[in-house]
Short mmCIF file of C-alpha atoms in Angstrom, two decimals:
data_model
loop_
_atom_site.label_atom_id
_atom_site.label_comp_id
_atom_site.label_asym_id
_atom_site.label_seq_id
_atom_site.Cartn_x
_atom_site.Cartn_y
_atom_site.Cartn_z
CA MET A 23 20.42 19.67 -4.08
CA LYS A 24 23.90 20.53 -2.94
CA ARG A 25 25.51 18.18 -0.44
CA PHE A 26 22.70 15.57 -0.58
CA LEU A 27 24.76 12.48 -1.25
CA ALA A 28 27.49 13.52 1.14
CA LEU A 29 24.90 13.91 3.88
CA LEU A 30 23.29 10.64 2.85
CA LEU A 31 26.51 8.73 3.37
CA THR A 32 27.08 10.43 6.72
CA ILE A 33 23.59 9.58 7.92
CA MET A 34 23.94 5.95 6.83
CA LEU A 35 26.90 5.57 9.18
CA MET A 36 25.28 7.46 12.05
CA VAL A 37 22.06 5.47 12.09
CA PRO A 38 22.19 2.31 14.21
CA ALA A 39 22.19 -0.84 12.13
CA LEU A 40 18.78 -2.13 13.13
CA ALA A 41 19.16 -5.86 13.18
CA ALA A 42 17.42 -9.11 13.98
CA CYS A 43 19.31 -9.58 17.21
CA GLY A 44 20.11 -6.00 18.11
CA GLU A 45 21.37 -2.61 16.97
CA ASN A 46 24.90 -2.61 15.60
CA SER A 47 26.52 0.53 14.25
CA GLY A 48 29.46 0.73 11.87
CA GLU A 49 32.38 3.11 12.05
CA ASN A 50 31.21 6.76 12.02
CA ASP A 51 33.42 8.28 9.32
CA ASN A 52 32.30 11.81 8.54
CA VAL A 53 31.81 12.87 4.94
CA SER A 54 32.24 16.49 3.89
CA GLU A 55 32.29 16.32 0.09
CA ALA A 56 29.62 18.25 -1.81
CA PHE A 57 26.94 16.76 -4.04
CA THR A 58 26.99 18.29 -7.50
CA GLU A 59 23.80 17.38 -9.39
CA VAL A 60 21.36 14.60 -10.17
CA PRO A 61 22.51 12.93 -13.39
CA THR A 62 20.53 12.98 -16.60
CA GLU A 63 19.64 9.74 -18.35
CA GLU A 64 22.34 10.48 -20.94
CA ALA A 65 24.99 10.59 -18.21
CA THR A 66 24.39 7.15 -16.71
CA VAL A 67 26.72 4.97 -18.78
CA VAL A 68 29.53 3.62 -16.61
CA SER A 69 32.88 3.20 -18.36
CA ASP A 70 35.22 0.26 -17.95
CA GLU A 71 37.74 2.69 -16.50
CA VAL A 72 35.34 3.70 -13.72
CA ARG A 73 34.55 0.06 -12.99
CA GLY A 74 38.27 -0.64 -12.69
CA ASP A 75 38.73 2.31 -10.36
CA VAL A 76 35.84 1.17 -8.15
CA ARG A 77 37.27 -2.35 -8.05
CA ALA A 78 40.56 -0.94 -6.81
CA ILE A 79 38.76 1.18 -4.21
CA ALA A 80 36.84 -1.86 -2.97
CA GLU A 81 39.92 -4.06 -2.74
CA GLU A 82 41.83 -1.38 -0.86
CA SER A 83 38.91 -0.86 1.52
CA PHE A 84 38.52 -4.57 2.22
CA ASP A 85 42.23 -4.90 2.88
CA ASN A 86 42.51 -1.82 5.10
CA ARG A 87 39.40 -2.58 7.10
CA GLY A 88 39.87 -6.34 7.32
CA PHE A 89 36.45 -6.86 5.77
CA LYS A 90 35.31 -10.36 4.79
CA GLY A 91 32.17 -10.66 2.72
CA ALA A 92 30.56 -9.57 -0.55
CA ALA A 93 29.57 -6.24 -2.08
CA TYR A 94 27.34 -5.40 -5.04
CA LEU A 95 26.84 -1.96 -6.60
CA VAL A 96 24.42 -1.28 -9.48
CA TYR A 97 23.74 2.09 -11.12
CA HIS A 98 20.87 2.57 -13.59
CA GLY A 99 20.82 -1.15 -14.22
CA GLU A 100 24.56 -1.33 -14.89
CA GLU A 101 26.67 -3.55 -12.67
CA VAL A 102 29.44 -1.34 -11.34
CA TYR A 103 31.07 -3.65 -8.81
CA ALA A 104 30.53 -7.30 -7.94
CA GLY A 105 33.13 -8.81 -5.67
CA GLY A 106 34.22 -9.59 -2.16
CA ALA A 107 36.93 -10.75 0.19
CA GLY A 108 37.49 -13.85 2.27
CA LYS A 109 35.91 -17.25 1.90
CA ALA A 110 32.23 -18.14 1.73
CA ASN A 111 33.31 -21.68 2.53
CA LYS A 112 36.86 -22.33 3.71
CA LYS A 113 36.62 -26.11 3.43
CA GLU A 114 35.43 -25.97 -0.18
CA ASP A 115 37.71 -22.99 -1.00
CA ILE A 116 34.80 -20.85 -2.26
CA ASP A 117 35.25 -17.10 -2.36
CA ASN A 118 32.71 -14.59 -1.11
CA SER A 119 30.81 -12.97 -3.98
CA PRO A 120 27.38 -11.43 -4.76
CA ASP A 121 26.30 -14.79 -6.21
CA VAL A 122 26.68 -16.46 -2.80
CA VAL A 123 23.69 -16.84 -0.48
CA TYR A 124 23.89 -15.13 2.93
CA HIS A 125 21.62 -14.95 5.94
CA ILE A 126 20.11 -11.47 5.53
CA ALA A 127 18.59 -11.27 9.04
CA SER A 128 16.46 -8.11 9.50
CA VAL A 129 16.50 -7.24 5.82
CA THR A 130 13.71 -9.87 5.93
CA LYS A 131 11.40 -7.32 7.54
CA GLN A 132 10.69 -5.45 4.31
CA PHE A 133 9.41 -8.70 2.76
CA THR A 134 7.08 -9.27 5.71
CA ALA A 135 5.85 -5.68 5.54
CA ALA A 136 5.29 -5.94 1.78
CA ALA A 137 3.30 -9.16 2.24
CA ILE A 138 1.03 -7.47 4.78
CA LEU A 139 0.52 -4.49 2.46
CA LYS A 140 -0.21 -6.74 -0.50
CA LEU A 141 -2.96 -8.44 1.51
CA CYS A 142 -4.26 -5.01 2.53
CA GLY A 143 -4.29 -3.87 -1.08
CA GLU A 144 -6.38 -6.92 -1.96
CA GLY A 145 -8.94 -5.94 0.67
CA LYS A 146 -8.25 -8.98 2.85
CA MET A 147 -7.13 -6.99 5.88
CA SER A 148 -6.24 -3.47 7.00
CA VAL A 149 -3.31 -1.82 8.77
CA ASN A 150 -5.94 -0.55 11.21
CA ASP A 151 -6.92 -4.08 12.26
CA THR A 152 -6.23 -4.81 15.91
CA LEU A 153 -4.25 -7.79 17.14
CA PHE A 154 -7.35 -8.96 19.00
CA MET A 155 -8.92 -9.72 15.60
CA TYR A 156 -6.18 -12.28 14.90
CA PHE A 157 -5.27 -13.35 18.43
CA PRO A 158 -8.51 -13.23 20.49
CA ASP A 159 -6.75 -14.69 23.53
CA TYR A 160 -4.38 -11.71 23.58
CA GLU A 161 -6.50 -9.21 25.49
CA THR A 162 -3.57 -6.77 25.74
CA GLY A 163 -3.71 -6.53 21.96
CA ALA A 164 -7.20 -5.10 21.88
CA ASP A 165 -5.89 -1.62 21.01
CA ILE A 166 -2.64 -2.52 19.24
CA THR A 167 -2.96 -2.28 15.46
CA VAL A 168 -1.13 -3.85 12.55
CA HIS A 169 0.18 -0.35 11.85
CA ASN A 170 1.74 -0.27 15.32
CA LEU A 171 3.56 -3.54 14.59
CA LEU A 172 4.77 -2.45 11.15
CA SER A 173 6.11 0.90 12.37
CA MET A 174 7.71 -0.40 15.60
CA GLN A 175 5.31 1.49 17.87
CA SER A 176 3.42 -1.35 19.56
CA GLY A 177 4.98 -1.26 23.03
CA ILE A 178 5.47 -5.04 22.91
CA PRO A 179 8.85 -6.16 24.31
CA ASP A 180 11.38 -7.70 21.94
CA TYR A 181 12.21 -11.28 22.84
CA VAL A 182 15.92 -10.73 22.18
CA ARG A 183 16.37 -7.48 24.15
CA GLY A 184 16.55 -6.28 27.71
CA TYR A 185 14.83 -3.19 29.14
CA ASP A 186 15.21 -0.90 32.12
CA GLU A 187 12.41 -0.01 34.55
CA ASN A 188 11.22 2.75 32.21
CA GLY A 189 10.86 0.42 29.24
CA TYR A 190 13.94 1.60 27.38
CA GLU A 191 16.40 -0.82 25.85
CA MET A 192 19.59 -1.45 27.77
CA GLU A 193 22.76 -3.37 27.08
CA ILE A 194 22.51 -6.99 28.23
CA SER A 195 25.10 -9.74 28.29
CA SER A 196 22.59 -12.45 27.42
CA GLN A 197 19.10 -12.68 25.99
CA PRO A 198 15.95 -13.12 28.09
CA VAL A 199 15.20 -16.75 28.85
CA ILE A 200 12.19 -17.91 26.83
CA ASP A 201 10.60 -20.97 28.42
CA GLY A 202 9.99 -23.69 25.86
CA VAL A 203 12.35 -22.37 23.18
CA GLU A 204 14.94 -25.09 22.62
CA ASP A 205 17.62 -25.78 20.06
CA ASP A 206 16.22 -29.22 19.24
CA ASN A 207 12.56 -28.17 19.04
CA SER A 208 10.54 -28.10 15.85
CA LEU A 209 9.70 -24.79 14.21
CA GLU A 210 6.11 -25.04 15.45
CA GLU A 211 7.16 -25.78 19.04
CA ASN A 212 9.45 -22.78 19.22
CA ARG A 213 6.89 -20.52 17.58
CA ASP A 214 4.28 -21.60 20.12
CA ALA A 215 6.70 -20.84 22.96
CA LEU A 216 7.60 -17.42 21.56
CA ARG A 217 3.96 -16.49 21.05
CA LYS A 218 3.11 -17.46 24.64
CA TRP A 219 6.06 -15.40 25.91
CA ILE A 220 4.99 -12.33 23.91
CA PHE A 221 1.38 -12.56 25.08
CA ALA A 222 2.47 -12.89 28.71
CA GLN A 223 4.53 -9.68 28.74
CA GLU A 224 3.42 -6.27 29.97
CA LEU A 225 3.66 -3.48 27.41
CA LEU A 226 6.66 -1.15 27.63
CA PHE A 227 4.50 1.84 26.66
CA ASP A 228 1.09 2.59 25.18
CA GLN A 229 0.77 1.81 21.49
CA GLY A 230 1.82 4.67 19.25
CA ASP A 231 3.67 6.57 21.99
CA ARG A 232 7.16 6.11 20.54
CA PHE A 233 9.53 4.04 18.41
CA SER A 234 11.08 0.88 19.86
CA TYR A 235 12.75 -1.58 17.49
CA CYS A 236 11.16 -4.96 18.11
CA ASN A 237 11.45 -8.36 16.46
CA SER A 238 8.34 -9.58 18.27
CA ASN A 239 6.30 -7.20 16.07
CA TYR A 240 7.41 -8.88 12.87
CA PHE A 241 7.11 -12.36 14.34
CA LEU A 242 3.41 -11.61 14.92
CA LEU A 243 3.08 -10.10 11.44
CA GLY A 244 4.38 -13.36 9.97
CA GLU A 245 1.64 -15.22 11.84
CA ILE A 246 -1.00 -12.76 10.63
CA ILE A 247 0.10 -13.36 7.02
CA GLU A 248 -0.60 -17.06 7.53
CA LYS A 249 -4.00 -16.42 9.12
CA VAL A 250 -5.14 -14.08 6.36
CA SER A 251 -3.67 -15.88 3.33
CA GLY A 252 -4.47 -19.41 4.46
CA ILE A 253 -0.99 -20.64 3.50
CA SER A 254 2.36 -20.67 5.26
CA TYR A 255 4.41 -17.50 5.50
CA PHE A 256 7.18 -19.26 3.57
CA ASP A 257 4.85 -20.27 0.74
CA TYR A 258 3.28 -16.83 0.58
CA LEU A 259 6.63 -15.11 0.01
CA ARG A 260 7.73 -17.79 -2.45
CA THR A 261 4.61 -17.63 -4.63
CA ASN A 262 4.06 -13.86 -4.48
CA PHE A 263 7.60 -12.50 -4.45
CA PHE A 264 10.42 -14.98 -5.07
CA GLU A 265 8.97 -16.83 -8.06
CA PRO A 266 7.50 -13.85 -9.97
CA LEU A 267 10.76 -11.91 -9.57
CA ASP A 268 12.95 -14.90 -10.47
CA MET A 269 14.75 -14.76 -7.12
CA GLU A 270 16.37 -18.15 -7.58
CA THR A 271 18.44 -18.10 -4.38
CA ALA A 272 15.84 -16.70 -1.94
CA GLY A 273 14.64 -19.00 0.83
CA PHE A 274 14.48 -19.49 4.57
CA MET A 275 16.93 -20.78 7.12
CA GLU A 276 14.40 -23.28 8.52
CA ASP A 277 13.96 -25.15 5.23
CA TYR A 278 16.35 -23.79 2.66
CA ASP A 279 15.54 -25.71 -0.53
CA LYS A 280 18.03 -24.56 -3.17
CA PRO A 281 20.43 -27.48 -3.65
CA ASP A 282 22.40 -25.76 -6.43
CA ALA A 283 22.97 -22.52 -4.52
CA ILE A 284 26.30 -21.67 -2.90
CA VAL A 285 25.51 -20.87 0.74
CA ALA A 286 28.00 -18.99 2.88
CA VAL A 287 29.22 -20.63 6.06
CA GLY A 288 29.20 -18.35 9.09
CA TYR A 289 32.51 -17.64 10.83
CA HIS A 290 33.71 -15.52 13.75
CA ASN A 291 30.56 -15.22 15.84
CA THR A 292 31.30 -12.49 18.37
CA GLY A 293 28.73 -13.33 21.02
CA ALA A 294 25.61 -12.54 19.01
CA ALA A 295 22.42 -14.17 20.20
CA ASP A 296 22.17 -17.87 19.50
CA LEU A 297 18.40 -17.89 20.04
CA LEU A 298 17.79 -16.63 16.52
CA THR A 299 19.46 -19.68 15.00
CA TYR A 300 16.82 -21.98 16.53
CA GLN A 301 14.01 -23.29 14.35
CA GLY A 302 11.27 -20.66 14.15
CA ALA A 303 12.96 -18.10 16.41
CA ALA A 304 13.62 -15.62 13.58
CA PHE A 305 10.24 -16.23 11.95
CA GLY A 306 8.95 -13.20 10.06
CA CYS A 307 11.66 -10.91 11.37
CA GLY A 308 14.99 -12.34 10.24
CA ASP A 309 14.97 -15.83 8.77
CA MET A 310 15.47 -15.14 5.06
CA MET A 311 18.49 -16.12 2.99
CA ALA A 312 19.39 -14.67 -0.42
CA SER A 313 22.25 -13.47 -2.59
CA PRO A 314 22.98 -9.74 -3.04
CA LYS A 315 22.15 -10.15 -6.72
CA ASP A 316 18.69 -11.53 -5.98
CA LEU A 317 18.05 -8.74 -3.49
CA TYR A 318 18.76 -6.30 -6.31
CA LYS A 319 15.88 -7.81 -8.28
CA TRP A 320 13.61 -7.39 -5.28
CA THR A 321 14.72 -3.85 -4.49
CA VAL A 322 14.21 -2.48 -7.98
CA ALA A 323 10.82 -4.21 -8.31
CA LEU A 324 9.64 -2.94 -4.93
CA HIS A 325 10.56 0.68 -5.56
CA HIS A 326 9.32 0.79 -9.15
CA GLY A 327 5.76 -0.46 -8.80
CA ARG A 328 6.08 -4.16 -9.54
CA VAL A 329 5.31 -5.47 -6.04
CA LEU A 330 2.66 -3.22 -4.48
CA SER A 331 0.00 -0.79 -5.62
CA ASP A 332 1.06 2.85 -5.40
CA GLU A 333 -1.20 3.39 -2.39
CA MET A 334 0.34 0.52 -0.45
CA TYR A 335 3.88 1.41 -1.52
CA GLN A 336 3.41 4.96 -0.28
CA LEU A 337 2.35 3.57 3.10
CA MET A 338 5.51 1.47 3.19
CA ILE A 339 7.84 4.41 2.56
CA THR A 340 6.00 6.97 4.71
CA GLU A 341 8.02 8.19 7.70
CA HIS A 342 5.80 6.88 10.48
CA CYS A 343 8.20 7.61 13.35
CA LYS A 344 11.73 8.70 14.08
CA GLY A 345 14.39 6.06 14.73
CA SER A 346 16.04 5.75 18.12
CA GLU A 347 18.86 8.14 17.22
CA GLY A 348 16.68 10.67 15.41
CA ASN A 349 18.85 10.60 12.26
CA SER A 350 16.39 8.63 10.17
CA SER A 351 12.81 7.42 10.23
CA TYR A 352 11.08 4.06 10.15
CA GLY A 353 8.48 3.25 7.54
CA TYR A 354 7.09 -0.26 7.25
CA GLY A 355 10.07 -2.64 7.26
CA LEU A 356 12.39 0.06 5.91
CA MET A 357 14.62 2.73 7.37
CA ILE A 358 14.24 6.07 5.60
CA GLY A 359 16.97 8.67 5.43
CA SER A 360 16.51 12.10 3.91
CA THR A 361 18.02 15.55 3.85
CA GLY A 362 14.73 16.99 2.61
CA LEU A 363 15.81 16.52 -1.00
CA LEU A 364 15.92 12.89 -2.04
CA PRO A 365 14.97 10.01 0.26
CA PHE A 366 16.97 6.81 0.45
CA TYR A 367 15.77 3.50 1.80
CA PHE A 368 17.79 0.89 3.63
CA HIS A 369 17.85 -1.77 6.29
CA SER A 370 20.59 -3.72 7.95
CA GLY A 371 20.56 -7.07 9.65
CA SER A 372 22.50 -9.07 12.19
CA ILE A 373 22.29 -12.71 13.14
CA PRO A 374 25.06 -14.92 14.57
CA CYS A 375 28.09 -14.72 12.21
CA PHE A 376 26.26 -12.64 9.58
CA LEU A 377 25.79 -8.92 8.95
CA SER A 378 24.05 -7.27 6.00
CA CYS A 379 23.00 -3.88 4.69
CA VAL A 380 20.97 -3.06 1.58
CA MET A 381 20.48 0.55 0.41
CA TYR A 382 18.67 2.09 -2.56
CA ILE A 383 18.09 5.62 -3.92
CA PRO A 384 15.21 5.36 -6.42
CA GLN A 385 15.65 8.83 -7.95
CA ILE A 386 19.15 8.03 -9.19
CA ASP A 387 18.61 4.26 -9.38
CA LEU A 388 21.60 3.40 -7.18
CA TYR A 389 21.68 0.07 -5.33
CA ALA A 390 24.34 -0.98 -2.85
CA ALA A 391 24.46 -4.18 -0.82
CA VAL A 392 27.20 -5.48 1.45
CA MET A 393 27.09 -8.76 3.37
CA SER A 394 29.52 -10.45 5.72
CA ASN A 395 29.73 -14.03 6.92
CA TYR A 396 32.52 -13.14 9.39
CA PHE A 397 30.44 -10.73 11.53
CA SER A 398 32.67 -7.99 10.16
CA GLU A 399 31.84 -4.79 12.04
CA THR A 400 33.44 -2.73 9.26
CA LEU A 401 30.60 -3.68 6.90
CA MET A 402 28.94 -0.24 6.87
CA SER A 403 32.27 1.51 6.37
CA ALA A 404 33.14 -0.78 3.45
CA GLU A 405 29.79 0.00 1.84
CA LYS A 406 30.44 3.72 2.31
CA ASP A 407 33.93 3.47 0.79
CA ILE A 408 32.67 1.77 -2.35
CA THR A 409 29.57 3.91 -2.81
CA GLU A 410 31.36 7.18 -2.11
CA GLY A 411 34.28 6.20 -4.35
CA PHE A 412 31.95 5.47 -7.24
CA LEU A 413 29.99 8.71 -6.80
CA LYS A 414 33.24 10.67 -6.90
CA LYS A 415 34.34 8.91 -10.06
CA ILE A 416 31.15 9.85 -11.91
CA GLY A 417 31.14 13.41 -10.57
CA LEU A 418 28.24 13.25 -8.10
CA LEU A 419 30.56 13.89 -5.16
CA ALA A 420 33.35 16.43 -5.31
CA ASP A 421 36.74 14.87 -4.67
CA THR A 422 38.39 17.26 -2.21
CA GLU A 423 41.59 15.26 -1.85
#
């Protein structure tokens, strides 16, 4: 198991940050330190001295990188670091912290995927169902399956991306124009317009041919959840996930209903797509809000058998296809990195003014989440600094300095 965690941290920075409005990568700092060994249960107690050292590492990283946001690190159930930099709300003079609620953007996708798999586990649907079963007017969907949507292999164009003549994503200065999607529309009006746009598009490639990150896939999955469950997507996640796991801050940007929560204000939008801030435009693919602490509750429950049956969980974490850069794979709503030794699971998100990344290694029970309300492009590097610094302090990475 030599070098595993060093390679893990390298891969995390190399993989594009798959996000609700696009792919955003952090700084690619190479890591060369060697992994020593997986800790025993007896070696998991974190001392106050280590916590102090990690706090100093985090503060130095935030200062050097100009990071504004919150970070949360938990190891074997022990809170190692909980802090941040900058203001969650400048007017109210509220600091960023893991207790603050942030827009988590594409981190939402794992909740949508888990909801689909829960319904599958209950025998109410199957990942082999075709879209035609749920959208009979969508003749193009006759051969596209729920599996194709979950694993980003449907061939359906993303409504926030541009493509070249060969169906590959290209850099665009503005999003495609979606007729009927308006800032002052209701959620239902914008969802209707997005659905019509999706159904009117030609496929970029035949289903299953390759990976192509696509928010349209998870928008449709959100609608399928409603059709199968008979309740709204919002209510399904609330009653099946948020409430049982005591996720007190979790909600949705369209109707956030937590009056006592501290919600971060977004600052420093750097030209990210405004479409996703419209009612319904991030439905199913990026409209959740939550604190890093509540996402810890979700992450541990998901990866330790408290959300899905083992059969459905294994489907979620199976490497169904390689990501666009080939450095990691896509499961169902999760990115999967591995050196062939221990897998790690993560997803990042981007929506105007907000960036997020949540990572977990089940075998050593290590959780790391970093969120920014300043669209801080150093987010991934800050997460790496804190995580790597902690692993060095407890002897899981050799300190070569």
